[in-house]
Short mmCIF file of C-alpha atoms and ligand atoms in Angstrom, two decimals:
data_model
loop_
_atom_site.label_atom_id
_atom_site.label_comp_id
_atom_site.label_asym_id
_atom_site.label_seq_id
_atom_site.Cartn_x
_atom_site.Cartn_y
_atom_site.Cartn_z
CA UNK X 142 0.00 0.00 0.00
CA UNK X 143 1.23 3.31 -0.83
CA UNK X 144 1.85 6.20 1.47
CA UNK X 145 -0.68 8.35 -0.31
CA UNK X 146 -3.78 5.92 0.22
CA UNK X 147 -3.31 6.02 4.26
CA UNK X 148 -5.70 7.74 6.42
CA UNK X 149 -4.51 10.78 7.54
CA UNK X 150 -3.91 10.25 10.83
CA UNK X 151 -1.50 7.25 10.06
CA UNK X 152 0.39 9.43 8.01
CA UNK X 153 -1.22 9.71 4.51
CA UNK X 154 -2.71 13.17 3.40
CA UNK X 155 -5.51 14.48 4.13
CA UNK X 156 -8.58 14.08 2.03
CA UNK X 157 -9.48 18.00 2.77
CA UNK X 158 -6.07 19.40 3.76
CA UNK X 159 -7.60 23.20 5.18
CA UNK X 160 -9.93 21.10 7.03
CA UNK X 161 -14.27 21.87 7.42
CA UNK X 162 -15.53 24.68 5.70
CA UNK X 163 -15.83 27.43 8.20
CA UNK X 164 -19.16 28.69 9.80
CA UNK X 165 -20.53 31.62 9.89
CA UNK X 166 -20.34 31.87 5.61
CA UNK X 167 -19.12 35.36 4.36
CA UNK X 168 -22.62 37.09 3.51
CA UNK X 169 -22.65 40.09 1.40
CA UNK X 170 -26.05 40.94 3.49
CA UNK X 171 -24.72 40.26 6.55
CA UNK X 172 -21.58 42.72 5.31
CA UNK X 173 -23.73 45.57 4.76
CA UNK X 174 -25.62 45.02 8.37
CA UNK X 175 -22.17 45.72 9.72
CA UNK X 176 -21.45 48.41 7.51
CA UNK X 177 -24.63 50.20 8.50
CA UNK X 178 -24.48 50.06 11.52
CA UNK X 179 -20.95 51.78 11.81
CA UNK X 180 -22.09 54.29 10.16
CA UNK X 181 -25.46 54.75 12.17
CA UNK X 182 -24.19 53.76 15.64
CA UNK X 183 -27.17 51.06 16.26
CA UNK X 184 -24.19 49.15 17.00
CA UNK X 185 -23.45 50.85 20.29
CA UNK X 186 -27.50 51.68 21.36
CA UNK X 187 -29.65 49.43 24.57
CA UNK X 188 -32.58 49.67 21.80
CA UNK X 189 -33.36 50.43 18.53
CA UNK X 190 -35.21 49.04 15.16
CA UNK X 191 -33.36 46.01 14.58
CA UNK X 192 -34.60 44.06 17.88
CA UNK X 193 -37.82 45.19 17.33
CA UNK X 194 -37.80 44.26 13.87
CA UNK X 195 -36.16 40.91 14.24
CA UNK X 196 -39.19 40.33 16.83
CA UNK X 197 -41.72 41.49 14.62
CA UNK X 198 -40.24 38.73 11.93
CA UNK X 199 -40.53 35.79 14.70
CA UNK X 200 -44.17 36.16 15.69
CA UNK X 201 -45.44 36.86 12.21
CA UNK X 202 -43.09 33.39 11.17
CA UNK X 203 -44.38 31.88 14.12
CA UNK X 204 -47.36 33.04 14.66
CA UNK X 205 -47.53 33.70 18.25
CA UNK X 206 -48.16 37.00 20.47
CA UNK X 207 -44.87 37.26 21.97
CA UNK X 208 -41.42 36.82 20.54
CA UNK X 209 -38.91 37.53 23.47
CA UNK X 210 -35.18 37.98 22.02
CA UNK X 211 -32.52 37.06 25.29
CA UNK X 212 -28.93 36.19 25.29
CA UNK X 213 -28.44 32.44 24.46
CA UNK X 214 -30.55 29.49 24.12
CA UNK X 215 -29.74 27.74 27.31
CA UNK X 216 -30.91 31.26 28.65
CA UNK X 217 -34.15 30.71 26.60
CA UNK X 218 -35.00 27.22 27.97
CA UNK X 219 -34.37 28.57 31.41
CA UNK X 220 -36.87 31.82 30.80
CA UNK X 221 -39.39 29.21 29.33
CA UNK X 222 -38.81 26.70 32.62
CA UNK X 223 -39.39 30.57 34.79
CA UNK X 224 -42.11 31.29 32.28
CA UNK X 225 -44.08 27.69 32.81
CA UNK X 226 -43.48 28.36 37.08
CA UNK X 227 -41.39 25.12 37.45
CA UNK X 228 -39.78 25.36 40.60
CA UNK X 229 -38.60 23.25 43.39
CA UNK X 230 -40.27 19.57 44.04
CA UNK X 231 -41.29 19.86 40.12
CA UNK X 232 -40.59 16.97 37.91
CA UNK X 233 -39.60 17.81 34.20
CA UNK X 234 -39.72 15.04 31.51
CA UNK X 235 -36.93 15.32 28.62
CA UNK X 236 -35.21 12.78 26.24
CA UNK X 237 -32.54 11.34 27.44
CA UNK X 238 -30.49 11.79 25.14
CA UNK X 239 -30.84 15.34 24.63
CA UNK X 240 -28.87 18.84 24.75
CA UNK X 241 -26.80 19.24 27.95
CA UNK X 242 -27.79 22.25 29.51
CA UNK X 243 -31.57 21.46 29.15
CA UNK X 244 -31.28 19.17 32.18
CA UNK X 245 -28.57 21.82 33.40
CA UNK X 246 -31.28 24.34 33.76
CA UNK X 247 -33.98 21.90 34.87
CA UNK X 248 -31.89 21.14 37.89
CA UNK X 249 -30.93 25.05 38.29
CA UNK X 250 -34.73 25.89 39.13
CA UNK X 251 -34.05 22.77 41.71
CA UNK X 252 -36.47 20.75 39.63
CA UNK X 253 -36.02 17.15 39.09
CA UNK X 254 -35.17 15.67 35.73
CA UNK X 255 -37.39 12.87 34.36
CA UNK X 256 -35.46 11.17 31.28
CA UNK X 257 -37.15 9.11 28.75
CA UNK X 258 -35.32 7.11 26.46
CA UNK X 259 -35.51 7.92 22.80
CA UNK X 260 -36.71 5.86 19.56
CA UNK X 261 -34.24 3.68 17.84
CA UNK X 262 -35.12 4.76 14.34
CA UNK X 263 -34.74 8.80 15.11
CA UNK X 264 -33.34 9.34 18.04
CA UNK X 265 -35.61 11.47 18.97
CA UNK X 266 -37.78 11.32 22.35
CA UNK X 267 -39.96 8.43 22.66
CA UNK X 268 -43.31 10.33 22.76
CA UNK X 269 -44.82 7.00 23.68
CA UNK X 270 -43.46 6.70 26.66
CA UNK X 271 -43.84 10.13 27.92
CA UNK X 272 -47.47 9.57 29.48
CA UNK X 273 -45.57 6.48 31.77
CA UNK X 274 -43.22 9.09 32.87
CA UNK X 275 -45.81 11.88 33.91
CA UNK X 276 -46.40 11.60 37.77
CA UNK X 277 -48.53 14.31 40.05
CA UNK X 278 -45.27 16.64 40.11
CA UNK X 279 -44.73 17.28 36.30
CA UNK X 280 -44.18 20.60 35.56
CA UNK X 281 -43.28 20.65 31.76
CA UNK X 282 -41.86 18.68 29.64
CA UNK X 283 -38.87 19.60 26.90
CA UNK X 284 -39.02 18.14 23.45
CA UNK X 285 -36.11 18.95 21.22
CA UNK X 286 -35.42 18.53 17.47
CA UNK X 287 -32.26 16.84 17.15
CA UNK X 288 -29.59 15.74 14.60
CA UNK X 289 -31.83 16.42 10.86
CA UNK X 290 -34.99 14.72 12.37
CA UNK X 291 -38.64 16.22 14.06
CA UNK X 292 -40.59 14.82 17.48
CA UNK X 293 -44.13 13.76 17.20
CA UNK X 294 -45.05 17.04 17.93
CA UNK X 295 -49.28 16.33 17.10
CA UNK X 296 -48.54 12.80 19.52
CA UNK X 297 -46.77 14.55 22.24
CA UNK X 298 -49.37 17.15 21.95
CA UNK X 299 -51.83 14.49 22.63
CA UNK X 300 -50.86 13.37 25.45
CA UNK X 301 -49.28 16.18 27.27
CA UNK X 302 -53.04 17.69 26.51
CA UNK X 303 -55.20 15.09 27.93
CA UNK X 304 -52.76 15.47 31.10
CA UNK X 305 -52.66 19.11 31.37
CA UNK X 306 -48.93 19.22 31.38
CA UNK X 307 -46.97 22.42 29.15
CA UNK X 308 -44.68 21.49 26.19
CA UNK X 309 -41.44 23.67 25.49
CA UNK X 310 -40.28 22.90 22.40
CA UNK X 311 -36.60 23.47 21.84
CA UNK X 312 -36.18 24.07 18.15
CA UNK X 313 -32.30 25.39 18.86
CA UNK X 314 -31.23 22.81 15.86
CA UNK X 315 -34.59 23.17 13.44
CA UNK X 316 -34.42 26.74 12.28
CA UNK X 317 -35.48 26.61 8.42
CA UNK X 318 -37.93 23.02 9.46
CA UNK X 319 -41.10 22.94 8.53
CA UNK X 320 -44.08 20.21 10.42
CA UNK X 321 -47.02 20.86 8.36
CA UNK X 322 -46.01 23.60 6.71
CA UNK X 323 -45.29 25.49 9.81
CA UNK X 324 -41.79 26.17 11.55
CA UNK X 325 -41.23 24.24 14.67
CA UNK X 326 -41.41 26.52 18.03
CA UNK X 327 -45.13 26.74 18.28
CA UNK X 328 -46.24 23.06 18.76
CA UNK X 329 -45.69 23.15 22.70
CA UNK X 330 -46.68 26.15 24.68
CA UNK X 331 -43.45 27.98 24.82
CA UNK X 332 -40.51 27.30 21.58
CA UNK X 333 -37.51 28.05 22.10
CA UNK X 334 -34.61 29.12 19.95
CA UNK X 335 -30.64 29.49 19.46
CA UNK X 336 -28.78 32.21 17.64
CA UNK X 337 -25.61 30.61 18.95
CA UNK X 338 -22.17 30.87 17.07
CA UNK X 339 -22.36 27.17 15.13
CA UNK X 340 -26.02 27.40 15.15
CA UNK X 341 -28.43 28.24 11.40
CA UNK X 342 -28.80 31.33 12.36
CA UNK X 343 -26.46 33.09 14.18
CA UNK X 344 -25.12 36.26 16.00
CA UNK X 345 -22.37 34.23 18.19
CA UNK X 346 -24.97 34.31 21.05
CA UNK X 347 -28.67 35.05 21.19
CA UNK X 348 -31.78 33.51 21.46
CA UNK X 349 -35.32 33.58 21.85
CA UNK X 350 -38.61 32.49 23.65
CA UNK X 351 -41.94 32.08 21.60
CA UNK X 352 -45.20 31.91 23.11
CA UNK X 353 -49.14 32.73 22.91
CA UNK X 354 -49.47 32.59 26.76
CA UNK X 355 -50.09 36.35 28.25
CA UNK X 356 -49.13 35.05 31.57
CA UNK X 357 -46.00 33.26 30.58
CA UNK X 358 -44.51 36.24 28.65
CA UNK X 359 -45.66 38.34 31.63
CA UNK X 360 -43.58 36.24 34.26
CA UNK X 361 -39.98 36.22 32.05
CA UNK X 362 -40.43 39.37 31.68
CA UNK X 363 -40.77 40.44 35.53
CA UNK X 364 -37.89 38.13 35.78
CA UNK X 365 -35.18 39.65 33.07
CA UNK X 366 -36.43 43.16 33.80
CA UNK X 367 -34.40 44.52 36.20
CA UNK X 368 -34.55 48.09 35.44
CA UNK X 369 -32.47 47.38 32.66
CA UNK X 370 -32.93 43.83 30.42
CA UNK X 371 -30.60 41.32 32.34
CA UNK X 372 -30.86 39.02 29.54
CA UNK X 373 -30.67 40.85 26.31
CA UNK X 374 -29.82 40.34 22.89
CA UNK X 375 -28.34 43.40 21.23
CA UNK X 376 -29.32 45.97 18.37
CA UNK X 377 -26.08 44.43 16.53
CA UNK X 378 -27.21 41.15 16.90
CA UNK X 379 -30.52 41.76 16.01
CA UNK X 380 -29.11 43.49 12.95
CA UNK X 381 -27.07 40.54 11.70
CA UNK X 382 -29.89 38.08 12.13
CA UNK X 383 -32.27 39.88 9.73
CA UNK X 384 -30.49 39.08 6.40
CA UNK X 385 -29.91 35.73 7.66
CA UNK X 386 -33.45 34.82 8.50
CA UNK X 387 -34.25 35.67 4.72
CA UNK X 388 -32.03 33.64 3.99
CA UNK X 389 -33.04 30.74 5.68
CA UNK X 390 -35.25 29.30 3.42
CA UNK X 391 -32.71 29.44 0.24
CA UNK X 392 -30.27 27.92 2.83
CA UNK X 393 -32.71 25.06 3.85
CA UNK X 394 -33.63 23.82 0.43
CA UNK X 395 -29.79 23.74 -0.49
CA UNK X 396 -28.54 21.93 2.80
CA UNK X 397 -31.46 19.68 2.19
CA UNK X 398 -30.69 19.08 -1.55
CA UNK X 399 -27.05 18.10 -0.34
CA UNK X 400 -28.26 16.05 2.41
CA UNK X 401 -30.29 13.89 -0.32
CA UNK X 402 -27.31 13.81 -2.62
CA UNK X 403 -25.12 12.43 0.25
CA UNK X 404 -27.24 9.75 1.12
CA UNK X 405 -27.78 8.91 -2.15
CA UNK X 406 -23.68 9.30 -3.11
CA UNK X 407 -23.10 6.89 0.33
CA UNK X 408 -25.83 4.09 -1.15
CA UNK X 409 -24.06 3.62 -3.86
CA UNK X 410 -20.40 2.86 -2.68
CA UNK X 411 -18.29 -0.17 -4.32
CA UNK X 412 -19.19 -2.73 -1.72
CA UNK X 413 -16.36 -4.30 -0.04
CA UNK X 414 -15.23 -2.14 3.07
CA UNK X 415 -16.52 -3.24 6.41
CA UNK X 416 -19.29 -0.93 6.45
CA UNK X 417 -19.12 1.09 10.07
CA UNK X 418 -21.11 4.21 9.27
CA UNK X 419 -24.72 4.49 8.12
CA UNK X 420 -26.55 7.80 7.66
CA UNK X 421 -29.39 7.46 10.14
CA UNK X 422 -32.02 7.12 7.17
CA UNK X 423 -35.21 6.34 9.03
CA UNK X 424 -37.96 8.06 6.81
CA UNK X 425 -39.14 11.52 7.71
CA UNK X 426 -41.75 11.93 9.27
CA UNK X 427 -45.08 12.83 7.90
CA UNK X 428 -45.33 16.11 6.82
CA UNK X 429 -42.01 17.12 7.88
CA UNK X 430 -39.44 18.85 6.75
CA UNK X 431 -36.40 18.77 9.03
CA UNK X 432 -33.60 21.33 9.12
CA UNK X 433 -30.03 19.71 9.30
CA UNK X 434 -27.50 21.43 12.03
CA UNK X 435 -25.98 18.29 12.22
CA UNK X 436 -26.35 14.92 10.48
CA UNK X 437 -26.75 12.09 12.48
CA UNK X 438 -24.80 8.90 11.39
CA UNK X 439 -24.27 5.26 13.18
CA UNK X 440 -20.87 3.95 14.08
CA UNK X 441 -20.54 0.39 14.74
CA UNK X 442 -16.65 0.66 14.62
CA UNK X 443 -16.82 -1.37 18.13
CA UNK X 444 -17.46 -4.16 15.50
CA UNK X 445 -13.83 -4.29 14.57
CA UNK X 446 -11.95 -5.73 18.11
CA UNK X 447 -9.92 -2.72 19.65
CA UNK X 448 -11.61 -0.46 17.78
CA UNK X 449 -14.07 2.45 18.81
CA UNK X 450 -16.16 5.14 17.49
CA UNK X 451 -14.02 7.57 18.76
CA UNK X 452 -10.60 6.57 17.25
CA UNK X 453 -12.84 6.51 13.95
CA UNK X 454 -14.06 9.78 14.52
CA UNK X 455 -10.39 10.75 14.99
CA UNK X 456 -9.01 9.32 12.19
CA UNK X 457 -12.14 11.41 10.28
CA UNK X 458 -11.64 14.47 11.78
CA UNK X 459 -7.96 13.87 10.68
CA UNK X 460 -9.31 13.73 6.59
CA UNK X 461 -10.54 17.21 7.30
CA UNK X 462 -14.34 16.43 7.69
CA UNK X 463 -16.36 17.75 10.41
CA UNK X 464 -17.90 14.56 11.59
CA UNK X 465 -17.69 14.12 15.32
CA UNK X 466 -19.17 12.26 18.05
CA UNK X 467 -22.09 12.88 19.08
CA UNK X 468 -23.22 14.30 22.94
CA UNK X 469 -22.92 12.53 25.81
CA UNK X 470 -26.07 10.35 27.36
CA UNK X 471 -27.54 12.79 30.13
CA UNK X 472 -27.51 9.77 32.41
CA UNK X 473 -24.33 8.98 31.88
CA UNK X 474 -22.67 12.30 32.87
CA UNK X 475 -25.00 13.06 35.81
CA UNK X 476 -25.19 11.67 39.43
CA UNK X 477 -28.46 9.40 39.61
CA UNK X 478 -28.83 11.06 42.42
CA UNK X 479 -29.89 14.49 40.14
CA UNK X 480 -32.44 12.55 38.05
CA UNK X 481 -34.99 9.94 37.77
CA UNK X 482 -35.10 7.59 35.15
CA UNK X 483 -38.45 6.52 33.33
CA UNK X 484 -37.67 3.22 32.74
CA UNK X 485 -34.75 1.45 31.00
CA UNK X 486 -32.84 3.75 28.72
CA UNK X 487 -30.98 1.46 26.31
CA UNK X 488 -31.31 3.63 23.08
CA UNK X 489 -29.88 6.44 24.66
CA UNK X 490 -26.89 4.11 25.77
CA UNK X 491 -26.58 2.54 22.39
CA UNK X 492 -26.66 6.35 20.86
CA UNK X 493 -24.46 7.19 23.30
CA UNK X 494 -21.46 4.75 21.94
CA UNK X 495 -22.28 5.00 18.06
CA UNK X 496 -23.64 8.69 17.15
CA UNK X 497 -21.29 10.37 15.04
CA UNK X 498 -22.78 13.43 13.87
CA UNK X 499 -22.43 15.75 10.85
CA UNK X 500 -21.35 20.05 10.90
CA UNK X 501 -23.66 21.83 8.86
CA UNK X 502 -21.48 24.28 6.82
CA UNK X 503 -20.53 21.74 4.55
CA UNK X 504 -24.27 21.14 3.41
CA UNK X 505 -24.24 24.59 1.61
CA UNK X 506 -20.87 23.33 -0.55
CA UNK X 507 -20.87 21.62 -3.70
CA UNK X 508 -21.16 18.10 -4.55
CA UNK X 509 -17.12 17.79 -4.69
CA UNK X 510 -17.52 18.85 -0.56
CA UNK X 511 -20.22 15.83 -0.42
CA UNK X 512 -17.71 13.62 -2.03
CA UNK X 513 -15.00 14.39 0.22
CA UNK X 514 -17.27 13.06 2.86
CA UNK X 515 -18.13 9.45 1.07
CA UNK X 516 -14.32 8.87 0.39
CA UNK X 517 -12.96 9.79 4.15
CA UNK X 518 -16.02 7.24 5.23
CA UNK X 519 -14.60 4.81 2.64
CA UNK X 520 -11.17 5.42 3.23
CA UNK X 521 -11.52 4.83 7.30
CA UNK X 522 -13.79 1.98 6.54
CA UNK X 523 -11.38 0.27 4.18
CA UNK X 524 -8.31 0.67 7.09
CA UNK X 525 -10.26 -0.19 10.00
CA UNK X 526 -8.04 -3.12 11.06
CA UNK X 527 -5.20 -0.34 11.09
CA UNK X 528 -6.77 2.04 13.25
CA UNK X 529 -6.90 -0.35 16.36
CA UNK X 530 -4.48 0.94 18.57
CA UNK X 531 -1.79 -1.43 19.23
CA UNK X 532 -1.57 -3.21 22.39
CA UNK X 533 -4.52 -1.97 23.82
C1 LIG A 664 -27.49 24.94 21.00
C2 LIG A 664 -28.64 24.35 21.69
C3 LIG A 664 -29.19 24.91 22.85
C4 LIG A 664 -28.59 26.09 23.58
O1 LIG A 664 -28.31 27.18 22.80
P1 LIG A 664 -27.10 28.19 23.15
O2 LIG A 664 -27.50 29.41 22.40
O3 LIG A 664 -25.85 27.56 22.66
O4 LIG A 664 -27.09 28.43 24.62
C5 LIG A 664 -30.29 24.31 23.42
N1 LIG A 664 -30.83 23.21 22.88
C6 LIG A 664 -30.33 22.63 21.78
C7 LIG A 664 -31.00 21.43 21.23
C8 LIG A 664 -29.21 23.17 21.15
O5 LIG A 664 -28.71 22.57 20.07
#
C-alpha cells in the first residue's frame, strides 16, 4: 500500500487538507448590516429598530403574540422553565439523550429531571413513553429537534393535553424546518430558539422564547427586567440576524438538496469495506421537513476488536471532515442522584457509543464537498483493522 492511500492520521494526506468549511459563511447581506451600523451607531444603542424588527419577523413566522429575544438558548430554555413556574419539588420530563444544559437548567430551578429514552429509528424522544413518565409533580416537559430529524409534535401534543402538562419545544437545531407547513417553536406552549455561534442562524450568542401565553410572557419578563434587560440580545445582533433569516429558506432547500445527494452518493459505494457508518435514514416523518445542524450517522466501529467510534471519529476528523461524536447520554454524565429515570434507557446508551454526527457548513458546498465526505467514510472503513491501537 502506498503512502498516499493512508488515512490521515496514520500518516497519509488528508482528504481536505484546510480542514471543514468554516461557519458563519461570508454574507454580502450580513456585510452591509455591519457596515450600516458603523455608520449609524445602532451598534453601540440598549434599543433600537433592529430588535424590534427581528421580533416582529418571529411572531409573524411563528405566529404567536410574543417573541422575546434574550442572550443564548440555554438562557431561553431557562426563561421558558421561569415562564411555565417550574420550581422546586417539580418533575420535568426530557429525552434522554438530549442537549446538555436542558437538564442543566432543569436542575438550576431545583427541579427534578425525568429522562425518557428515545426511539431507535430517530433518536428522537420516545413520545410513547412520555405519558408512563408523567407523575402528580410534572411541571413541563422539553421536546427537542435533534440531529436532521422532528418529534411527534401532534402525539406529544396528545398526550401532554389530555394530562394538562406544558410542552417547550426546543427548536435550537430546526431553524429553516417545517411540520405541516409550519416552523417548529409553536407546537408546545413555549418554543424556544438558538442564535448561537455554530447554530443556522447566528449572532455568536442570542436567542429567543416564543409563546401565545399572556401570563408566561408576563412572568420572564418580571424576571429579566431589572430596570435594565438582564438578559438581552443586542441591536447588533438583532441586525445581523435579519439578512440571515431571509435567507433561511434558500439555505434550507440547499442543505437539504445536499443532504439527499449524500445519502444517495453513500448508497451507492463499491461494496467491499466493512461498512461502520450508516446515515441514520429512518424516513421523515409525515409532513415534515427537518432542518439539518448536524447529520446524524451510526458507528458500529466497536465491530472491529480494539476499535471504537471515537478513534474513527479521529481518524475522520484527521481527513478534514467535520464529523464528530455525538453528545454525551444525560444519564451517563450526571449523578443518579440528580435525576430519575423513566424506565430502561438502552437507546440512549446505544446512541451514546455510536452517534457520530455531521457540521452543517458543509451542506451549503458543492457536490465535490459531499464527495470528500463518502471517500474519508470509505477510506476509514477500508483501514479499519489499522486504526486499532496497538496493544490496547
Ligand atoms: C445549541 C442548543 C441549545 C442552547 O443554545 P445556546 O445558544 O448555545 O445556549 C439548546 N438546545 C439545543 C438542542 C441546542 O442545540
Amino acid at each position: 500500500m502506498s503512502a498516499s492511500e493512508l488515512p490521515a492520521i496514520l500518516g497519509g494526506p488528508p482528504i481536505r487538507p484546510d480542514g471543514p468549511p468554516s461557519w458563519p459563511i461570508d454574507d454580502t447581506a450580513v456585510r452591509e448590516a455591519l457596515a450600516r451600523m458603523a455608520d449609524d451607531g445602532a451598534w453601540g444603542r440598549y434599543h433600537g429598530p433592529h430588535c424590534r424588527r427581528l421580533q416582529e419577523a418571529l411572531r409573524e413566522r411563528h405566529e404567536c403574540e410574543h417573541a422575546i429575544l434574550c442572550s443564548s438558548g440555554t438562557a431561553a430554555v431557562e426563561l421558558a422553565l421561569r415562564g411555565l413556574k417550574v420550581g422546586a419539588g417539580d418533575e420535568v420530563i426530557l429525552a434522554a439523550y438530549d442537549f446538555k444544559a436542558n437538564f442543566t437548567n432543569v436542575l438550576t430551578l431545583g427541579a427534578t429531571p425525568v429522562l425518557v429514552d428515545i426511539r431507535a429509528d430517530d433518536w428522537q424522544l420516545d413520545v410513547e413513553q412520555v405519558a408512563g413518565a408523567l407523575s402528580g409533580r410534572t411541571a413541563a416537559v422539553i421536546a427537542s429537534h435533534l440531529h436532521g430529524k422532528i418529534v411527534d409534535m401532534s402525539r406529544l401534543r396528545a398526550v401532554c393535553d389530555e394530562h394538562g402538562v406544558p410542552i417547550i419545544e426546543d427548536a435550537c437545531q430546526a431553524q429553516g424546518a417545517t411540520i405541516h407547513g409550519r416552523p417548529p417553536g409553536m407546537w408546545g406552549h413555549v418554543g424556544v430558539l438558538s442564535f448561537g455561534g455554530s447554530k443556522l442562524l447566528t449572532a455568536g450568542r442570542g436567542g429567543a422564547i416564543l409563546t401565545r401565553r399572556d401570563d408566561v410572557a408576563q412572568r420572564i419578563k418580571l424576571y429579566t427586567q431589572r430596570g435594565n434587560d438582564a438578559y438581552p440580545l443586542s441591536e447588533m445582533q438583532a441586525a445581523v440576524l435579519l439578512p440571515q433569516l431571509e435567507a433561511l429558506p434558500e439555505r434550507q432547500e440547499r442543505r437539504k438538496t445536499s443532504v439527499a445527494q449524500l445519502r444517495e452518493m453513500l448508497a451507492q459505494r463499491e461494496p467491499g469495506a466493512p461498512e461502520l457508518i450508516h446515515a441514520l435514514n429512518s424516513p421523515q416523518r409525515d409532513g415534515c421537513d427537518p432542518a439539518y445542524y448536524k447529520l446524524a450517522f451510526r458507528c458500529d466501529g466497536a465491530r472491529i476488536e480494539g476499535l471504537t467510534r471515537d478513534r474513527i471519529a479521529e481518524a475522520i476528523r484527521a481527513e478534514g471532515i467535520a464529523l464528530d461524536p455525538g453528545f454525551r447520554a444525560l444519564h451517563f454524565i450526571h449523578s443518579r442522584r440528580r435525576f430519575r429515570a423513566a424506565g430502561e434507557l438502552p437507546i440512549a446508551d446505544e446512541t451514546d457509543r455510536q452517534a457520530l454526527v455531521l457540521h452543517h457548513p458543509v451542506l451549503l458546498g458543492e457536490a465535490a464537498d459531499l464527495r470528500q465526505i463518502v471517500a474519508a467514510v470509505d477510506k476509514i472503513e477500508r483501514h479499519a483493522t489499522m486504526l486499532v491501537p496497538p496493544n490496547e
